[in-house]
Coordinates of C-alpha atoms and ligand atoms in Angstrom, one line a residue:
M624 CA -58.8 -22.6 66.0
A625 CA -59.9 -22.1 69.9
S626 CA -60.8 -18.8 70.7
K627 CA -58.1 -16.4 71.8
D628 CA -58.9 -14.3 75.3
Y629 CA -56.3 -10.9 74.4
Y630 CA -57.0 -9.9 78.3
E631 CA -55.8 -13.0 79.6
L632 CA -53.1 -12.7 77.1
L633 CA -52.0 -9.0 78.6
G634 CA -53.0 -10.1 82.2
L635 CA -55.5 -7.8 82.0
Q636 CA -59.3 -7.5 83.0
K637 CA -62.2 -7.5 80.0
G638 CA -62.6 -3.3 80.1
A639 CA -59.4 -2.4 81.2
S640 CA -58.6 1.4 79.8
D641 CA -56.6 2.4 76.9
D642 CA -53.5 3.2 79.4
E643 CA -53.8 -0.3 80.9
I644 CA -53.2 -1.7 77.6
K645 CA -50.4 0.0 76.3
R646 CA -48.6 -0.8 80.0
A647 CA -49.2 -3.9 79.7
F648 CA -47.8 -4.4 76.9
R649 CA -45.0 -2.9 76.9
K650 CA -43.9 -4.7 80.0
L651 CA -44.6 -8.2 78.6
A652 CA -43.1 -7.2 74.8
V653 CA -40.0 -5.8 76.8
K654 CA -40.2 -9.4 78.4
Y655 CA -40.3 -11.4 75.2
H656 CA -38.6 -9.1 73.2
P657 CA -36.8 -11.8 70.4
D658 CA -34.0 -9.8 71.0
K659 CA -33.5 -11.2 74.9
N660 CA -34.5 -14.3 74.0
Q661 CA -32.6 -15.3 70.6
G662 CA -34.1 -18.8 69.7
N663 CA -36.0 -19.4 72.3
E664 CA -39.5 -20.1 70.2
E665 CA -41.3 -20.2 72.9
A666 CA -41.0 -16.4 73.4
E667 CA -41.0 -15.1 70.0
A668 CA -44.7 -17.2 70.2
K669 CA -45.5 -15.5 73.1
F670 CA -44.3 -12.5 71.8
K671 CA -46.4 -12.7 68.6
E672 CA -49.2 -12.9 70.6
I673 CA -49.7 -10.2 73.2
N674 CA -49.0 -8.2 69.6
E675 CA -52.0 -9.7 68.5
A676 CA -53.4 -8.8 71.3
Y677 CA -52.3 -5.7 71.1
Q678 CA -53.0 -4.8 68.1
I679 CA -57.0 -5.9 68.4
L680 CA -57.1 -4.2 71.7
S681 CA -55.2 -0.9 71.0
D682 CA -57.5 -0.5 68.2
P683 CA -61.1 0.9 69.4
E684 CA -63.4 -0.9 66.5
K685 CA -61.4 -4.1 66.8
R686 CA -61.6 -4.1 70.0
A687 CA -65.3 -3.5 70.0
K688 CA -65.7 -6.1 67.5
Y689 CA -63.9 -8.7 69.4
D690 CA -66.0 -7.5 73.0
Q691 CA -68.9 -8.6 71.1
F692 CA -68.1 -11.8 68.7
G693 CA -64.6 -12.9 70.1
S694 CA -61.3 -13.9 68.0
A695 CA -63.0 -15.9 65.8
A696 CA -63.7 -12.5 64.5
F697 CA -60.0 -11.9 63.4
D698 CA -59.1 -16.0 62.8
G699 CA -61.6 -16.2 59.2
S700 CA -63.1 -19.7 61.5
G701 CA -66.2 -17.2 62.0
G702 CA -67.8 -14.8 63.0
F703 CA -67.7 -11.9 60.1
G704 CA -66.4 -14.7 57.2
G705 CA -63.6 -15.6 55.3
G706 CA -63.3 -11.7 54.9
G707 CA -62.7 -10.7 58.2
F708 CA -59.7 -9.0 59.3
D709 CA -56.9 -11.6 57.6
G710 CA -55.1 -9.2 56.0
F711 CA -53.3 -7.3 59.6
D712 CA -49.6 -7.7 59.5
M713 CA -49.1 -10.6 61.8
G714 CA -45.0 -10.7 60.9
G715 CA -44.9 -7.0 61.0
F716 CA -44.9 -6.3 64.2
G717 CA -42.3 -3.4 63.7
D718 CA -44.2 -0.3 63.1
I719 CA -46.0 -0.9 66.4
F720 CA -42.8 -2.3 68.3
E721 CA -40.5 1.5 66.5
S722 CA -43.5 3.5 68.0
F723 CA -43.0 2.0 72.0
F724 CA -39.0 0.8 72.1
G725 CA -37.8 3.1 68.7
G726 CA -37.2 0.2 66.7
G727 CA -34.7 -0.7 68.9
G728 CA -31.7 1.1 68.7
G729 CA -33.8 4.2 68.5
S730 CA -32.6 4.6 64.7
R731 CA -35.2 3.9 62.5
R732 CA -38.0 5.9 65.1
K733 CA -40.0 8.2 62.5
N734 CA -39.8 10.5 65.4
G735 CA -36.2 10.5 66.5
P736 CA -33.4 12.4 65.4
A737 CA -33.6 13.1 62.2
R738 CA -30.5 14.6 60.1
G739 CA -30.4 17.9 58.7
S740 CA -30.2 17.5 54.4
D741 CA -27.4 18.4 52.6
L742 CA -27.1 21.3 50.6
E743 CA -24.9 22.3 47.7
Y744 CA -23.4 25.6 46.5
T745 CA -21.7 26.1 43.4
I746 CA -18.7 28.8 43.3
T747 CA -16.9 30.4 40.4
L748 CA -13.2 30.7 40.6
T749 CA -10.6 32.3 38.3
F750 CA -8.3 30.9 37.3
E751 CA -5.6 32.1 39.4
E752 CA -8.0 31.3 42.3
A753 CA -8.4 28.0 41.5
I754 CA -4.7 27.2 40.9
F755 CA -3.4 28.8 44.0
G756 CA -5.8 28.8 46.4
V757 CA -8.3 31.0 47.9
E758 CA -10.4 31.9 50.8
K759 CA -13.8 33.3 49.7
E760 CA -16.9 34.0 51.9
I761 CA -20.0 32.6 50.5
S762 CA -23.6 33.2 51.4
V763 CA -25.7 29.9 52.4
T764 CA -29.5 30.1 53.8
R765 CA -30.3 27.2 55.4
S766 CA -32.5 25.7 58.3
E767 CA -31.0 25.9 61.8
N768 CA -32.0 24.9 64.8
C769 CA -34.1 28.1 66.6
E770 CA -32.0 29.4 69.4
H771 CA -35.1 30.5 71.2
C772 CA -36.4 27.2 71.9
H773 CA -33.0 25.3 70.8
G774 CA -35.0 23.1 68.4
S775 CA -37.5 21.9 70.6
G776 CA -40.7 24.2 68.9
A777 CA -42.7 25.1 72.9
E778 CA -41.9 28.9 73.7
P779 CA -39.4 27.9 76.9
G780 CA -40.2 27.4 80.1
T781 CA -44.0 26.2 78.9
N782 CA -44.3 22.6 78.4
S783 CA -45.0 20.0 76.0
K784 CA -47.3 16.5 76.2
T785 CA -47.2 13.4 74.7
C786 CA -49.5 13.7 71.6
P787 CA -52.3 11.2 72.7
T788 CA -53.2 10.6 69.8
C789 CA -50.2 8.7 69.0
G790 CA -49.2 7.9 71.9
G791 CA -45.7 9.8 71.1
A792 CA -45.3 7.1 68.2
G793 CA -45.8 9.9 65.5
Q794 CA -47.2 7.2 63.7
V795 CA -51.0 5.7 63.5
R796 CA -52.0 2.4 61.9
V797 CA -54.8 2.9 59.6
Q798 CA -56.6 0.1 58.6
R799 CA -58.1 0.2 55.1
Q800 CA -61.1 -2.2 53.3
T801 CA -60.9 -3.3 49.9
P802 CA -62.3 -6.0 48.5
L803 CA -59.2 -8.3 49.1
G804 CA -59.6 -8.1 52.3
S805 CA -58.2 -6.1 55.6
F806 CA -54.7 -4.1 55.1
V807 CA -53.0 -2.2 58.1
S808 CA -50.9 1.0 57.0
T809 CA -48.4 3.5 59.4
S810 CA -49.2 6.6 58.6
T811 CA -48.1 10.3 60.5
C812 CA -50.1 11.0 63.2
D813 CA -51.8 14.3 61.9
T814 CA -52.6 15.9 65.6
C815 CA -48.5 15.8 66.1
R816 CA -47.5 15.9 62.3
G817 CA -45.1 12.7 63.3
S818 CA -43.3 15.4 66.3
G819 CA -45.2 12.5 68.7
K820 CA -45.7 16.2 71.2
I821 CA -48.2 18.2 71.5
I822 CA -46.7 21.6 72.2
E823 CA -48.9 23.7 74.2
K824 CA -47.7 27.2 73.3
P825 CA -45.8 27.1 69.9
C826 CA -41.9 29.0 70.3
S827 CA -42.5 32.6 69.8
H828 CA -39.7 33.2 67.3
C829 CA -40.1 29.8 65.3
R830 CA -44.1 29.6 65.7
G831 CA -43.3 26.6 67.1
K832 CA -41.7 24.8 64.1
G833 CA -38.3 24.1 65.9
N834 CA -35.9 25.6 63.0
V835 CA -35.6 29.2 61.5
R836 CA -33.8 29.9 57.2
K837 CA -31.0 31.7 58.3
T838 CA -28.3 33.2 55.7
R839 CA -25.0 32.3 56.9
N840 CA -21.5 33.5 55.4
I841 CA -19.6 30.7 55.6
K842 CA -15.6 31.2 55.2
V843 CA -14.0 28.6 52.2
N844 CA -10.5 27.9 52.6
I845 CA -9.8 26.8 48.9
P846 CA -6.1 24.2 48.4
A847 CA -4.4 25.4 45.4
G848 CA -5.3 23.4 42.2
V849 CA -8.8 22.8 42.1
D850 CA -10.5 22.2 39.1
T851 CA -13.7 22.7 37.8
G852 CA -16.2 19.7 39.2
N853 CA -14.1 19.3 42.2
V854 CA -16.4 19.3 45.6
M855 CA -15.4 20.5 48.6
P856 CA -17.5 18.6 51.6
L857 CA -18.2 20.5 54.4
R858 CA -19.1 18.4 57.3
G859 CA -21.6 19.7 59.1
Q860 CA -22.3 23.1 57.5
G861 CA -25.1 22.0 56.1
E862 CA -29.4 21.7 57.5
H863 CA -29.5 21.3 61.4
G864 CA -30.8 18.2 62.3
Q865 CA -34.6 18.0 63.7
R866 CA -34.8 16.6 67.6
G867 CA -31.4 16.1 68.0
G868 CA -30.0 15.0 64.6
N869 CA -26.8 15.6 63.2
P870 CA -26.3 18.5 60.4
G871 CA -26.2 17.9 56.9
D872 CA -23.2 18.7 55.2
L873 CA -22.5 21.4 52.5
Y874 CA -21.3 20.7 48.8
V875 CA -18.7 23.8 47.9
R876 CA -19.3 22.6 43.7
I877 CA -15.8 24.4 42.5
N878 CA -16.7 25.9 39.0
V879 CA -13.1 28.0 37.2
A880 CA -13.5 30.4 34.8
P881 CA -11.0 29.7 31.9
S882 CA -7.6 31.6 31.3
K883 CA -6.8 33.8 28.3
V884 CA -3.3 32.6 28.5
F885 CA -3.1 28.7 29.9
T886 CA -5.0 25.9 28.6
R887 CA -5.6 23.3 31.7
K888 CA -5.8 19.6 31.6
G889 CA -5.6 18.2 35.0
N890 CA -2.3 19.9 36.7
D891 CA -0.6 20.6 32.9
V892 CA -0.8 23.5 31.5
Y893 CA -0.5 24.0 28.0
I894 CA 0.3 27.8 26.1
D895 CA 1.6 27.7 22.2
T896 CA 4.3 29.8 21.4
H897 CA 5.3 32.0 17.8
V898 CA 8.9 31.6 16.1
S899 CA 9.5 32.9 13.2
M900 CA 11.1 31.0 10.5
A901 CA 13.9 32.6 10.7
K902 CA 14.8 31.9 14.2
A903 CA 13.2 28.3 14.6
A904 CA 15.4 27.3 11.9
L905 CA 18.8 29.2 13.9
G906 CA 17.9 28.4 17.3
T907 CA 16.4 31.8 19.2
E908 CA 15.7 31.9 23.0
I909 CA 12.1 32.2 24.2
T910 CA 10.4 34.1 27.1
V911 CA 7.5 31.8 28.4
A912 CA 4.6 32.7 30.4
T913 CA 4.2 30.0 33.1
V914 CA 1.8 30.4 35.7
D915 CA 4.5 31.0 37.8
G916 CA 5.6 33.6 36.0
N917 CA 8.1 34.7 33.0
V918 CA 10.7 32.0 31.6
K919 CA 13.7 31.9 29.6
Y920 CA 13.2 29.1 27.2
S921 CA 16.1 27.8 24.5
V922 CA 14.5 26.9 20.8
P923 CA 17.6 25.0 19.1
A924 CA 18.0 25.0 15.8
G925 CA 16.1 23.3 13.6
T926 CA 13.1 23.5 16.0
Q927 CA 9.8 22.6 13.1
S928 CA 6.2 24.2 13.6
G929 CA 4.2 22.0 16.4
T930 CA 7.1 21.2 18.4
M931 CA 6.0 20.5 21.9
F932 CA 8.9 21.2 25.1
R933 CA 7.9 20.2 28.5
L934 CA 8.7 22.8 30.7
K935 CA 8.8 19.5 33.9
G936 CA 7.0 20.8 37.0
K937 CA 5.9 24.1 35.8
G938 CA 2.5 23.6 35.5
I939 CA -0.4 23.5 38.3
Q940 CA 0.3 22.4 42.0
R941 CA -1.4 18.5 42.8
V942 CA -4.5 19.8 45.5
N943 CA -3.6 18.4 49.1
S944 CA -0.6 17.0 47.9
S945 CA 3.2 18.1 46.9
G946 CA 4.2 18.6 43.0
K947 CA 3.7 19.9 40.3
G948 CA 2.2 18.9 36.6
D949 CA 4.2 20.2 33.6
Q950 CA 3.4 23.0 31.4
Y951 CA 4.0 21.8 27.6
V952 CA 5.5 24.7 25.1
K953 CA 4.2 23.9 21.8
V954 CA 5.9 26.5 19.5
I955 CA 4.5 27.8 16.4
V956 CA 6.9 29.0 13.1
D957 CA 5.3 31.8 11.0
I958 CA 5.7 32.0 7.1
P959 CA 5.6 35.7 6.6
K960 CA 2.3 36.1 4.7
T961 CA 4.1 39.3 3.2
L962 CA 7.7 39.8 2.5
N963 CA 8.9 43.4 1.4
K964 CA 11.5 43.2 -1.6
E965 CA 14.3 42.8 0.7
Q966 CA 12.8 40.0 2.3
K967 CA 11.9 38.4 -0.8
E968 CA 15.7 38.9 -1.8
A969 CA 17.1 37.5 0.8
L970 CA 15.0 34.5 0.8
Y971 CA 15.3 33.9 -3.0
D972 CA 19.3 34.2 -2.0
L973 CA 18.6 31.1 0.8
M974 CA 17.1 29.2 -2.0
R975 CA 20.1 29.5 -4.0
A976 CA 22.2 29.0 -1.5
S977 CA 20.8 25.5 -0.1
G978 CA 20.6 24.6 -4.1
E979 CA 17.3 24.6 -4.4
E980 CA 15.7 24.9 -8.7
F981 CA 13.5 27.8 -9.0
D982 CA 12.3 30.4 -11.9
E983 CA 15.3 33.0 -11.7
A984 CA 12.7 34.9 -14.2
N985 CA 10.5 35.5 -10.8
A986 CA 13.0 36.6 -8.6
P987 CA 13.9 40.4 -8.0
K988 CA 16.1 41.9 -10.2
K989 CA 19.5 41.4 -8.8
K990 CA 21.4 44.4 -6.9
L991 CA 24.4 44.9 -9.1
F992 CA 27.2 45.6 -7.2
G993 CA 25.1 47.3 -4.7
K994 CA 24.7 50.6 -7.0
N995 CA 21.1 50.2 -8.9
K996 CA 17.9 49.8 -6.7
Ligands
ZN1485 ZN1 -37.9 28.6 68.1
ZN1486 ZN1 -49.2 12.7 67.5

């Protein structure tokens, strides 16, 4: 394998400064970037070469070895023997490239804009609040951009400079020697903690963090018909983003306390109503509680215990739509648990009138012409 001249590849002289190397690489990388040279194999090969050159020359330790032994030290054909530097990631020029150009679109740049985290808040509503809707104010503590420094972390009027350790990338490449070879990994820059910038005078309000914890009272308009488990997203009400990133969302999780009167299933409401044995047999008009107030309902003669009536449209408003659920009324016919003498007599009379067989000896003494009681 021919010895490569990394300096020549970058158009430099031996002894070029770190800045010169960086500038040369940046210029050539833009020129030969695969995005700009789609399908051009020559450009792709050139791009890999300059990337390789940069990886060696930008690392002081590798550069020293290269200066002493040439590229043979890195390709496993001599110099340091088979083990050499065969571990470095030739295919993966992504990291270096991202550090210079923000990954092409800027989105994957580690020190680029970062969206704020989403927050979750659980609110408990009464049954009535849930079915009719309510405006609530909730108190949320979140990270917000510091108003004093507008999130930069630098005291207004002072400058921040590009981090000299990582060159503004926010990340550094770390090489580890292992028995299997050497591996290059990327880690957050310690000097700037990933921001890519060194702040000369930290902001006096946020002490350089760029964000502060704030407790905000946020009005939440809860629509009619919500139920336990519903989640309302409040866009942009989560933690603020970093470095100009969008804020996260606030998810309000709804919990509804049960009603003492009604049982809710979706948008339908269930209620039990008690009717006496006689009224169930004879038919009767009853008053039924609904979520919108009392209504009259005619229970027809001969209604059996357990019969379910449907009051159409008397249920709960559907969230964000027209229409309501129904109310189901279950009739429970009460069998008297105790009977006075007159009630007993009346029931025996009922049995007699129905032609039922029974033991007359158990019946209360019949009134004779209404005289003896
Ligand atoms: Zn600040
Ligand atoms: Zn740094």
